[in-house]
PDB file of N, CA and C in Angstrom:
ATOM      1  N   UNK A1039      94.259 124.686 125.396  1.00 66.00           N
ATOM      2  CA  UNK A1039      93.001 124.955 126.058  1.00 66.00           C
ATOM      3  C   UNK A1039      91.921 124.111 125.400  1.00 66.00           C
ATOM      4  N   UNK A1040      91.190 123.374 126.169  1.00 74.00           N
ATOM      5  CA  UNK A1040      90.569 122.381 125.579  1.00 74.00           C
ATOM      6  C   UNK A1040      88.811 122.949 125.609  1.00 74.00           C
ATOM      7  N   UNK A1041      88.316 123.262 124.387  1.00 80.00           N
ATOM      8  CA  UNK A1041      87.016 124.004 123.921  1.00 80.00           C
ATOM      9  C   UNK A1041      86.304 123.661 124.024  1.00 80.00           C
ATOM     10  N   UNK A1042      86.472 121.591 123.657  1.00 79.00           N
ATOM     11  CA  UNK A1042      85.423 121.094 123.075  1.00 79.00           C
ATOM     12  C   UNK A1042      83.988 120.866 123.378  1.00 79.00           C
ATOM     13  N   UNK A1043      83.487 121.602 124.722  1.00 85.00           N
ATOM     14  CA  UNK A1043      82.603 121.450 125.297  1.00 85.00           C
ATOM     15  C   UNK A1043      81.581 122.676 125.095  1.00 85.00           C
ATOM     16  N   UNK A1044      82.086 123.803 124.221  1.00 88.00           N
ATOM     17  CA  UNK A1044      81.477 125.006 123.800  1.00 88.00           C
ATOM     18  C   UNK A1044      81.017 124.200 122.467  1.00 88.00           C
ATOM     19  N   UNK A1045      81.054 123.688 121.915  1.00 90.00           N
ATOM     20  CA  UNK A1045      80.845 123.335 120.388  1.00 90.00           C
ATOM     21  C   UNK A1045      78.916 122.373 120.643  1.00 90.00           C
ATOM     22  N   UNK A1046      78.389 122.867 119.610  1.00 91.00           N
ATOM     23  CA  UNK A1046      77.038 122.141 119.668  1.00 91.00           C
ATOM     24  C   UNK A1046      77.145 120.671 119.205  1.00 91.00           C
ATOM     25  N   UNK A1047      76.212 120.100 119.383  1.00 93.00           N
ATOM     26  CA  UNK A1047      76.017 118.763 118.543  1.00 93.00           C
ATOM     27  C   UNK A1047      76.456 118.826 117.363  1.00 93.00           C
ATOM     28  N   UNK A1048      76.224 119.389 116.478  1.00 94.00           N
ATOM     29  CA  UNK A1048      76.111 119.687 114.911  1.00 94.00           C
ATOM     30  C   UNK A1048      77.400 119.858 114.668  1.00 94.00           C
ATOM     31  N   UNK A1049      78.154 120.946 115.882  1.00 91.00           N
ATOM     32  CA  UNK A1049      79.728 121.148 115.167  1.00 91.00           C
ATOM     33  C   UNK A1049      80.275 119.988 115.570  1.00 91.00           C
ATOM     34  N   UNK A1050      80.458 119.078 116.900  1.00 92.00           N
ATOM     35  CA  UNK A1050      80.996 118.243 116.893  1.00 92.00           C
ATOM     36  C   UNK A1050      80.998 116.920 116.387  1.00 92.00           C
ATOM     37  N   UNK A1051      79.536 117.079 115.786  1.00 94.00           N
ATOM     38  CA  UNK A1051      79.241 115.254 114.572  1.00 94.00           C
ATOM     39  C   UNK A1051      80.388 115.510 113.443  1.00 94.00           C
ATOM     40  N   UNK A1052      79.930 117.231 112.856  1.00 94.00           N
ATOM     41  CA  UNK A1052      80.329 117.466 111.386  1.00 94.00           C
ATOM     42  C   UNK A1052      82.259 117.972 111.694  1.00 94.00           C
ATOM     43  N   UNK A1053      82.389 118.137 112.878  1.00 92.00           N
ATOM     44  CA  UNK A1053      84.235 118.139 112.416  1.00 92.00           C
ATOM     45  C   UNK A1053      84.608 116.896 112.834  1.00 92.00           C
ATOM     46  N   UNK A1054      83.999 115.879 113.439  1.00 94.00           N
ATOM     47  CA  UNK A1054      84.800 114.380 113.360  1.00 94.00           C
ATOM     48  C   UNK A1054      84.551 113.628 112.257  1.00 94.00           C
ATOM     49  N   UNK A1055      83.405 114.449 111.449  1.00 95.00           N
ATOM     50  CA  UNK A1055      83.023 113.626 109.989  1.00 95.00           C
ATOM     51  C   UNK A1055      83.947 113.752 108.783  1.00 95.00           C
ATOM     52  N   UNK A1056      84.658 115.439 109.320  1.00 94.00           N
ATOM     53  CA  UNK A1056      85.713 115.836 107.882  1.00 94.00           C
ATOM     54  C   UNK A1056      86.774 115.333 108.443  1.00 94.00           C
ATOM     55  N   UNK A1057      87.049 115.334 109.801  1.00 93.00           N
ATOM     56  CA  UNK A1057      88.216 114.774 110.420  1.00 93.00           C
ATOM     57  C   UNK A1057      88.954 113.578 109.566  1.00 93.00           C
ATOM     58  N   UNK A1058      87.885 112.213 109.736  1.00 95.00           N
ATOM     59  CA  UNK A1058      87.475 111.055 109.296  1.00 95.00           C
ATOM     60  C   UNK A1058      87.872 110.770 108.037  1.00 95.00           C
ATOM     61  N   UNK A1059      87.105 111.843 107.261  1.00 92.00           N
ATOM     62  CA  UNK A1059      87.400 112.072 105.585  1.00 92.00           C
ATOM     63  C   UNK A1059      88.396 112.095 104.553  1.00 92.00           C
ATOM     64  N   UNK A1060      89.166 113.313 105.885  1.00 90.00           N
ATOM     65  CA  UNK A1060      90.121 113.246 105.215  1.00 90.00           C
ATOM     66  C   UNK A1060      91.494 112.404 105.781  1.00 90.00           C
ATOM     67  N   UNK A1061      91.277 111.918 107.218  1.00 89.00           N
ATOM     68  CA  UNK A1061      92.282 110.618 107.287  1.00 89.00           C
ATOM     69  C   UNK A1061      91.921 109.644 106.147  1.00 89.00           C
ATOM     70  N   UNK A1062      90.786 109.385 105.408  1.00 89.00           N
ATOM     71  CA  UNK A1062      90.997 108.410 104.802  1.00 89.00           C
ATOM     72  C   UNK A1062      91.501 108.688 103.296  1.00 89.00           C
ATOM     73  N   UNK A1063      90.973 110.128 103.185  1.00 86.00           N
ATOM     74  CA  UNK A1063      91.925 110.187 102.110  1.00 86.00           C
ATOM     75  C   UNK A1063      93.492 110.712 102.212  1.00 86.00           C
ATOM     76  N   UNK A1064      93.888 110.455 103.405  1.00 85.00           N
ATOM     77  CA  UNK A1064      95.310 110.767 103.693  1.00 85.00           C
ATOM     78  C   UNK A1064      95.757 108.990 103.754  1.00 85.00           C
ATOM     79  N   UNK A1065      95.045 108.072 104.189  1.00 86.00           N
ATOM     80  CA  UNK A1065      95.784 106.452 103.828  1.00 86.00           C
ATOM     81  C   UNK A1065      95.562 106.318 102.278  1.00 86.00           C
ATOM     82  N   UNK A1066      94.402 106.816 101.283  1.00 84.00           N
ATOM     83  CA  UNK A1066      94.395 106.591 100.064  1.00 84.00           C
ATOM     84  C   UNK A1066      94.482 107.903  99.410  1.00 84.00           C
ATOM     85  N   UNK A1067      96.092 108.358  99.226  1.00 78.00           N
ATOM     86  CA  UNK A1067      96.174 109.282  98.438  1.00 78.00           C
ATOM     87  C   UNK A1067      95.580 109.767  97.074  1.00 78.00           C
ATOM     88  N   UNK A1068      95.855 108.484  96.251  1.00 74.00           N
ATOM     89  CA  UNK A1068      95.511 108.888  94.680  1.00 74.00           C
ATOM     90  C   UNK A1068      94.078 108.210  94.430  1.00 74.00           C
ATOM     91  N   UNK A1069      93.446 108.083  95.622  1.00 75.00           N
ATOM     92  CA  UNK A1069      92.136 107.480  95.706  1.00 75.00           C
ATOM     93  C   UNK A1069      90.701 108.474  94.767  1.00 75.00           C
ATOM     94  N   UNK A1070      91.313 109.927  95.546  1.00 68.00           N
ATOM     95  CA  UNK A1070      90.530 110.797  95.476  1.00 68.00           C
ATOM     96  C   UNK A1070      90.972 112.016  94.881  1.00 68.00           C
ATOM     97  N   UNK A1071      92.361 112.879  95.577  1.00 66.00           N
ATOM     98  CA  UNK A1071      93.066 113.595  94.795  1.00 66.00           C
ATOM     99  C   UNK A1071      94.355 113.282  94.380  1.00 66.00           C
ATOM    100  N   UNK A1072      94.578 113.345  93.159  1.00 70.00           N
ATOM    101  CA  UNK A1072      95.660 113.254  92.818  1.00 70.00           C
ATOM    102  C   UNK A1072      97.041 113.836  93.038  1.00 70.00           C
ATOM    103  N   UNK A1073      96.953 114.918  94.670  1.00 73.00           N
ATOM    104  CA  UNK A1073      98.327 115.874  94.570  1.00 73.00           C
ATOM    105  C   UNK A1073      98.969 115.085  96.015  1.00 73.00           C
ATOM    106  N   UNK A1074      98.776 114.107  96.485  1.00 74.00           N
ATOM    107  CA  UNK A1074     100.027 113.977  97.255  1.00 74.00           C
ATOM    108  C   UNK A1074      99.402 113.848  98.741  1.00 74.00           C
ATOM    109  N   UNK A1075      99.793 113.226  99.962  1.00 80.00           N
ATOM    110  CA  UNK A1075      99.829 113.565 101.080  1.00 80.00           C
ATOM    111  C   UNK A1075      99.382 115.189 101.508  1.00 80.00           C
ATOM    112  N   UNK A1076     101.337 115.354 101.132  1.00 78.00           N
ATOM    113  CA  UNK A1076     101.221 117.170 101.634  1.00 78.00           C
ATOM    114  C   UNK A1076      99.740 117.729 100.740  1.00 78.00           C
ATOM    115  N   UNK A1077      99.261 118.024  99.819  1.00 79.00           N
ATOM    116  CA  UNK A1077      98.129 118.222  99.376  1.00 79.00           C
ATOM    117  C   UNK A1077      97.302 118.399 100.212  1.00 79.00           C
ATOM    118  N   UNK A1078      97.089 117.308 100.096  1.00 85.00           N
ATOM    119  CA  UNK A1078      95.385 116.816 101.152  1.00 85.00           C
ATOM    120  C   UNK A1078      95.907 117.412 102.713  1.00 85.00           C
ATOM    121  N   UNK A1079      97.007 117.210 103.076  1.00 83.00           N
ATOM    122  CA  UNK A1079      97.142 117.454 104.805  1.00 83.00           C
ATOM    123  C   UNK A1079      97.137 118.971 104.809  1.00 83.00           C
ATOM    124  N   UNK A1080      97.560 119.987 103.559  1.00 82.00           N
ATOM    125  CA  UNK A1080      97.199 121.127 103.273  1.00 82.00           C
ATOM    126  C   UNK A1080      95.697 121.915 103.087  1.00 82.00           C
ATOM    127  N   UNK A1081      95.171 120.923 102.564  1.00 86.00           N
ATOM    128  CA  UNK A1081      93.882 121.354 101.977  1.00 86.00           C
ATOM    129  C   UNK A1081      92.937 120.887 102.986  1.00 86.00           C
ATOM    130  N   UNK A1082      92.695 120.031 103.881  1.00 88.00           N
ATOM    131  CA  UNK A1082      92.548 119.650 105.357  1.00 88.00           C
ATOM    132  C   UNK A1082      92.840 120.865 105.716  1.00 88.00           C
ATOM    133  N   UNK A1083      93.726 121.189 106.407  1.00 86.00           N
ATOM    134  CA  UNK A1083      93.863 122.532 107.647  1.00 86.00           C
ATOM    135  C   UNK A1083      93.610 123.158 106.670  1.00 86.00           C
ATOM    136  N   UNK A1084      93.345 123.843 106.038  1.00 87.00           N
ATOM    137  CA  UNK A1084      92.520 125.275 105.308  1.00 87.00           C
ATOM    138  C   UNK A1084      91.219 125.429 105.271  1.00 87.00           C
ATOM    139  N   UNK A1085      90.582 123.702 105.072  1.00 91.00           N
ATOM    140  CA  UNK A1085      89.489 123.429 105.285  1.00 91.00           C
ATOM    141  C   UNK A1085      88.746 123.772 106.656  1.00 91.00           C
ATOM    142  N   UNK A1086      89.111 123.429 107.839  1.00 89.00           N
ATOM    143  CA  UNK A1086      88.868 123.255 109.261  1.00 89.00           C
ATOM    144  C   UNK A1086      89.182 124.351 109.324  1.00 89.00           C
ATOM    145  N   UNK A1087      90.022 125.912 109.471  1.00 88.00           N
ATOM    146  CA  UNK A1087      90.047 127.047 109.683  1.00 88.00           C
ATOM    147  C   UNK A1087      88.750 127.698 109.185  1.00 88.00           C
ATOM    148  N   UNK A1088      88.577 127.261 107.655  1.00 91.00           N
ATOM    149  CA  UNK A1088      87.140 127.796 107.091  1.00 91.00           C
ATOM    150  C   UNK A1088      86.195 127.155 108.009  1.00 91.00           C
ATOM    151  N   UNK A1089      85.939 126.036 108.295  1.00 93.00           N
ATOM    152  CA  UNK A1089      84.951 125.536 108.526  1.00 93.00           C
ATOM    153  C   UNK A1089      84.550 125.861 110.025  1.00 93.00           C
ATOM    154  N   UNK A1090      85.876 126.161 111.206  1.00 90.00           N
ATOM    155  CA  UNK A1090      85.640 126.967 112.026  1.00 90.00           C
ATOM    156  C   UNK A1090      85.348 128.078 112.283  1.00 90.00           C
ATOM    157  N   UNK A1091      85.365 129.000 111.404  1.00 90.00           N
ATOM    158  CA  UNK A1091      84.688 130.089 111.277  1.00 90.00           C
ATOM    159  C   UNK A1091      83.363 129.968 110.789  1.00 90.00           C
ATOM    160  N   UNK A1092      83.048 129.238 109.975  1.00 93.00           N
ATOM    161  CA  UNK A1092      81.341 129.378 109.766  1.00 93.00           C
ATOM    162  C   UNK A1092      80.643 128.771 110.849  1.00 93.00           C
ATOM    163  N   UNK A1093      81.449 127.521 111.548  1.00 92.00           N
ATOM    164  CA  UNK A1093      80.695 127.441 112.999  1.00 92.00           C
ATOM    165  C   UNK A1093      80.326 128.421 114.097  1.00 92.00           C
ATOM    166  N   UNK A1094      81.769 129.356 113.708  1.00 91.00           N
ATOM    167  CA  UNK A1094      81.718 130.117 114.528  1.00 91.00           C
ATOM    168  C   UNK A1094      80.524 131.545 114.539  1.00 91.00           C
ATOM    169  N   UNK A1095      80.849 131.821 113.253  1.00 92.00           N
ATOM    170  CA  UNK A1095      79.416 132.987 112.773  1.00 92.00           C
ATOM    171  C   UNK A1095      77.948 132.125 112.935  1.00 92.00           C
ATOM    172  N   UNK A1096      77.819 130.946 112.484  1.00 93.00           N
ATOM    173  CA  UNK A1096      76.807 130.639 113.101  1.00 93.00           C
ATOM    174  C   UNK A1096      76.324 129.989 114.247  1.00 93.00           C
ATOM    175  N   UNK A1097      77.326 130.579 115.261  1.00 90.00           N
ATOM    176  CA  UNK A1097      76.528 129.787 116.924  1.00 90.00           C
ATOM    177  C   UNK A1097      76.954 128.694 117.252  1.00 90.00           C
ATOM    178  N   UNK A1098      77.258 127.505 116.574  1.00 90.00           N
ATOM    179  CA  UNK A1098      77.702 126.715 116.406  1.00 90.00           C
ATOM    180  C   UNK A1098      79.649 126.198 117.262  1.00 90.00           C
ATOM    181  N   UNK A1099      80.003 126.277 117.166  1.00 88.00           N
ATOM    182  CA  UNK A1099      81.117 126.534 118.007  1.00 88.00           C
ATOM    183  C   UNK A1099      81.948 127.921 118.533  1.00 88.00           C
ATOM    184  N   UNK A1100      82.879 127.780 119.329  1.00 89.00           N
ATOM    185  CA  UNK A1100      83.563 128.573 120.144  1.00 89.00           C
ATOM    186  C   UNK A1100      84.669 129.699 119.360  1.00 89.00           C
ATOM    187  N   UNK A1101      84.618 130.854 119.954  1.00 86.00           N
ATOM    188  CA  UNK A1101      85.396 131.669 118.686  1.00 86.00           C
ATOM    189  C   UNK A1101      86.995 131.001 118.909  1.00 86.00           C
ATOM    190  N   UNK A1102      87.609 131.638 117.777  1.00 79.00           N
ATOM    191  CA  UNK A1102      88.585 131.142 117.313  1.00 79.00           C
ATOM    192  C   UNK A1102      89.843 131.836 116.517  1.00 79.00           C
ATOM    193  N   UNK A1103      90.891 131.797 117.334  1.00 78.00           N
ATOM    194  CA  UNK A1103      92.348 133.078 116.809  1.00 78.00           C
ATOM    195  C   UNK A1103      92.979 132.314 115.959  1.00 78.00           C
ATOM    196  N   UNK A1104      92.639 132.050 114.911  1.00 73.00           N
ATOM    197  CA  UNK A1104      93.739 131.890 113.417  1.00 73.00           C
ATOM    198  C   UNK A1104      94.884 132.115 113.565  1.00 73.00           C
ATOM    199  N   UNK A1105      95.032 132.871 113.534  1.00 73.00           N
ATOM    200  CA  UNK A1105      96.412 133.779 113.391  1.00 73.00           C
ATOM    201  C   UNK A1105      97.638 133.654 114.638  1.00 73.00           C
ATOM    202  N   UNK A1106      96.605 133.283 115.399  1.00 76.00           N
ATOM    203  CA  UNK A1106      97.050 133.025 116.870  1.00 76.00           C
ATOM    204  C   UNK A1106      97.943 131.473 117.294  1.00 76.00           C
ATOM    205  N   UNK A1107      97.066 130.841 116.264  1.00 73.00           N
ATOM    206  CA  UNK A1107      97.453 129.489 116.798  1.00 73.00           C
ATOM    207  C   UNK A1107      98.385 128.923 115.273  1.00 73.00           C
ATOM    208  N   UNK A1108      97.904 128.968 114.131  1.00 76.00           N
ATOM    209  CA  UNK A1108      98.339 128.309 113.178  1.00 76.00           C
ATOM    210  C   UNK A1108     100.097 128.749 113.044  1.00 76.00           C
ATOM    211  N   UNK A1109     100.969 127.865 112.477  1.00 80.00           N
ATOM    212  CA  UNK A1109     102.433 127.889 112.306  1.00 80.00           C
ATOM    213  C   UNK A1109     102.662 128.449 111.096  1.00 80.00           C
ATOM    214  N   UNK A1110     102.877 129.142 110.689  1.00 82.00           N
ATOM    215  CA  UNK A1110     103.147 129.138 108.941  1.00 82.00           C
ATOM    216  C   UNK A1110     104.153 128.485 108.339  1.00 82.00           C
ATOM    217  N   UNK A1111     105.352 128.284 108.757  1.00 87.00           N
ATOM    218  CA  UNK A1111     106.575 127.566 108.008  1.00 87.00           C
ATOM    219  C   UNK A1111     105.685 125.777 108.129  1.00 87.00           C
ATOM    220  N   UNK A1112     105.159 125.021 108.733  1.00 84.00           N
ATOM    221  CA  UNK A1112     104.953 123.969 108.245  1.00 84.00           C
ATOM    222  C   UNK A1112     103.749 124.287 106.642  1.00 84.00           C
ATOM    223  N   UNK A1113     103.006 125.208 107.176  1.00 81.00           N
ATOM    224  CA  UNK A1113     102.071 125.109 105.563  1.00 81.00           C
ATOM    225  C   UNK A1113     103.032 125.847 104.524  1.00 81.00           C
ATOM    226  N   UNK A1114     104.074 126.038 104.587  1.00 86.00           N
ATOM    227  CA  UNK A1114     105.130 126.860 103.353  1.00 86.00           C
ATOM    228  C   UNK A1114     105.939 125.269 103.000  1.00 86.00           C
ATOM    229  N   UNK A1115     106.283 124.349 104.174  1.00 87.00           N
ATOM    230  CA  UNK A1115     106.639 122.911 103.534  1.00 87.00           C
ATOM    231  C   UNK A1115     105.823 122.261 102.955  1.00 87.00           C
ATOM    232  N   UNK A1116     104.478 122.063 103.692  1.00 82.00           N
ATOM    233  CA  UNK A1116     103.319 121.209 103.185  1.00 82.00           C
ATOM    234  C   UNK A1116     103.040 121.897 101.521  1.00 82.00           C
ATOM    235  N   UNK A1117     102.838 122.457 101.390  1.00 83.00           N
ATOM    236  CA  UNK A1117     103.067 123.717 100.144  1.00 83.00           C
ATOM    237  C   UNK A1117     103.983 123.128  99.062  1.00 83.00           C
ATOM    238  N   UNK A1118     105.207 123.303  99.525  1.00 86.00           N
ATOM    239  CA  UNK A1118     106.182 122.895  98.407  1.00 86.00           C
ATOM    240  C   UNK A1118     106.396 121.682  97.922  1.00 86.00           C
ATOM    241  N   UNK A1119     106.313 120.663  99.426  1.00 84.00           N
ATOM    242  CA  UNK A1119     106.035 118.953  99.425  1.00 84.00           C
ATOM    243  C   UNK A1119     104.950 119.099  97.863  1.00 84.00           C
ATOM    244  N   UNK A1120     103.533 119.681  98.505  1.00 80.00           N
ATOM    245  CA  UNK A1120     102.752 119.218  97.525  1.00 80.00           C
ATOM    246  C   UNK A1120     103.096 119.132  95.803  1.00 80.00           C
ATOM    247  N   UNK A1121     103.956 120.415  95.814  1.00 83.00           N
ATOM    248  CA  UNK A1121     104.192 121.289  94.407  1.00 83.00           C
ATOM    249  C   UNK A1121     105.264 119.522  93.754  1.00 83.00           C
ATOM    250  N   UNK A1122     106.357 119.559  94.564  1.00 84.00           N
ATOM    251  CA  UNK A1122     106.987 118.313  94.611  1.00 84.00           C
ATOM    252  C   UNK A1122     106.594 117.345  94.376  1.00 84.00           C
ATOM    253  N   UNK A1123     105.826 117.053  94.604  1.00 79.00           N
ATOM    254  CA  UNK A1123     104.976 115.715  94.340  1.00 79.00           C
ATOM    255  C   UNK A1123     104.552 116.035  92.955  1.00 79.00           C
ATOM    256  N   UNK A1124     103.748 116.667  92.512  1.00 78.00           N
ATOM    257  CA  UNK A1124     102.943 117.068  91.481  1.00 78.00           C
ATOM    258  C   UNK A1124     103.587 116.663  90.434  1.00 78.00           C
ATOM    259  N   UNK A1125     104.924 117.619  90.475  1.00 81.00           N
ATOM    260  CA  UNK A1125     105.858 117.556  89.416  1.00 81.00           C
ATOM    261  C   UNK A1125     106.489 116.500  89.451  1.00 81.00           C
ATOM    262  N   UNK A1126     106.684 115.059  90.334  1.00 80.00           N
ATOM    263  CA  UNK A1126     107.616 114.379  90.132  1.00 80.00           C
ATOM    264  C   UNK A1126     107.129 113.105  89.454  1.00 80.00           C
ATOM    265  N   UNK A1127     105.164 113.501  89.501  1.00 76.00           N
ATOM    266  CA  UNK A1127     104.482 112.318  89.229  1.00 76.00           C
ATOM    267  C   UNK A1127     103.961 112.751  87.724  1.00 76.00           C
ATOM    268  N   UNK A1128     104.447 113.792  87.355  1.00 76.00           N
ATOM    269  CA  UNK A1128     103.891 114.457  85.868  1.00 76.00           C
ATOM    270  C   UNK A1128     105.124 113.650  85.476  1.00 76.00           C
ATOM    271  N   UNK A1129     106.201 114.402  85.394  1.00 76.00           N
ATOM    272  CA  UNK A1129     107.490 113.531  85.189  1.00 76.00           C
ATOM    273  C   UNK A1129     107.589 111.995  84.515  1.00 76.00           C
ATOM    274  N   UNK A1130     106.887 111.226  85.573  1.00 73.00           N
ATOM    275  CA  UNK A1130     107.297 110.141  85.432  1.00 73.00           C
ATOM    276  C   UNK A1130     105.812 109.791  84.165  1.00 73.00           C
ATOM    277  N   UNK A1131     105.121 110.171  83.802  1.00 69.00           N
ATOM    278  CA  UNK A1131     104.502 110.272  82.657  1.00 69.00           C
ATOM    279  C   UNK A1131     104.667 110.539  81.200  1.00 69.00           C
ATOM    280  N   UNK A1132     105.817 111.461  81.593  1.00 66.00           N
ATOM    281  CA  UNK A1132     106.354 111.624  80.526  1.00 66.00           C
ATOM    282  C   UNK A1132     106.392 113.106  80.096  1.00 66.00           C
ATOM    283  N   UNK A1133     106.044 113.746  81.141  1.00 58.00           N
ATOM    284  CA  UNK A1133     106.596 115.228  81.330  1.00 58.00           C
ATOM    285  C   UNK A1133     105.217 116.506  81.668  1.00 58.00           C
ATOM    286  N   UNK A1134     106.197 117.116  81.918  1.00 55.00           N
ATOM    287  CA  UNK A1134     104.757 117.917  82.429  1.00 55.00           C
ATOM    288  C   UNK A1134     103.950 118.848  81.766  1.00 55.00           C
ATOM    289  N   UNK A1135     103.801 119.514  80.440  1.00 56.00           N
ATOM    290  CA  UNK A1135     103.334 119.309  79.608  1.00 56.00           C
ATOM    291  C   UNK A1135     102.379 118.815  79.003  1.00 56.00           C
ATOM    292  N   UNK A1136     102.814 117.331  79.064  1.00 52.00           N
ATOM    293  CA  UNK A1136     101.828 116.581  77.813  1.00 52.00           C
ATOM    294  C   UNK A1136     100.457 116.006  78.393  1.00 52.00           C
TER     295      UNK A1136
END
């Protein structure tokens, strides 16, 4: 169902701005955070759920079913990917630990 026409000016500048953001820190991973793809593509959609709800409490865009729409088994991979990563790049440092 396509919303995008309930959303004000303001919501639609500022979610193509994080949109944006974080594609670019999804081409430059270790640019900005250091945990990985899955990371950032995690921390992205957690972001935009929050950030749709404060549009949403404030007027600003169209309400919105969480629960309704989001998958959970891809954020339980994106999740572990990240954990994976973490540890494989401590590792190669010389352990995770130090």
């Amino acid at each position: 169902v396509d919303v995008s026409d309930q959303f004000s000016m303001f919501g639609k500048v500022s979610v193509a701005l994080i949109y944006f953001a974080f594609w670019v820190f999804l081409m430059f991973p270790n640019w900005f955070w250091p945990i990985g793809r899955p990371g950032i593509a995690l921390g992205g959609g957690i972001m935009m759920v929050v950030y749709r709800f404060l549009l949403v409490n404030t007027g600003h865009g169209p309400p919105f079913d969480a629960e309704g729409v989001i998958i959970k088994e891809p954020l339980f991979l994106l999740f572990g990917l990240m954990l994976t990563t973490i540890y494989l790049e401590s590792m190669e440092r010389g352990g995770l630990f130090d």
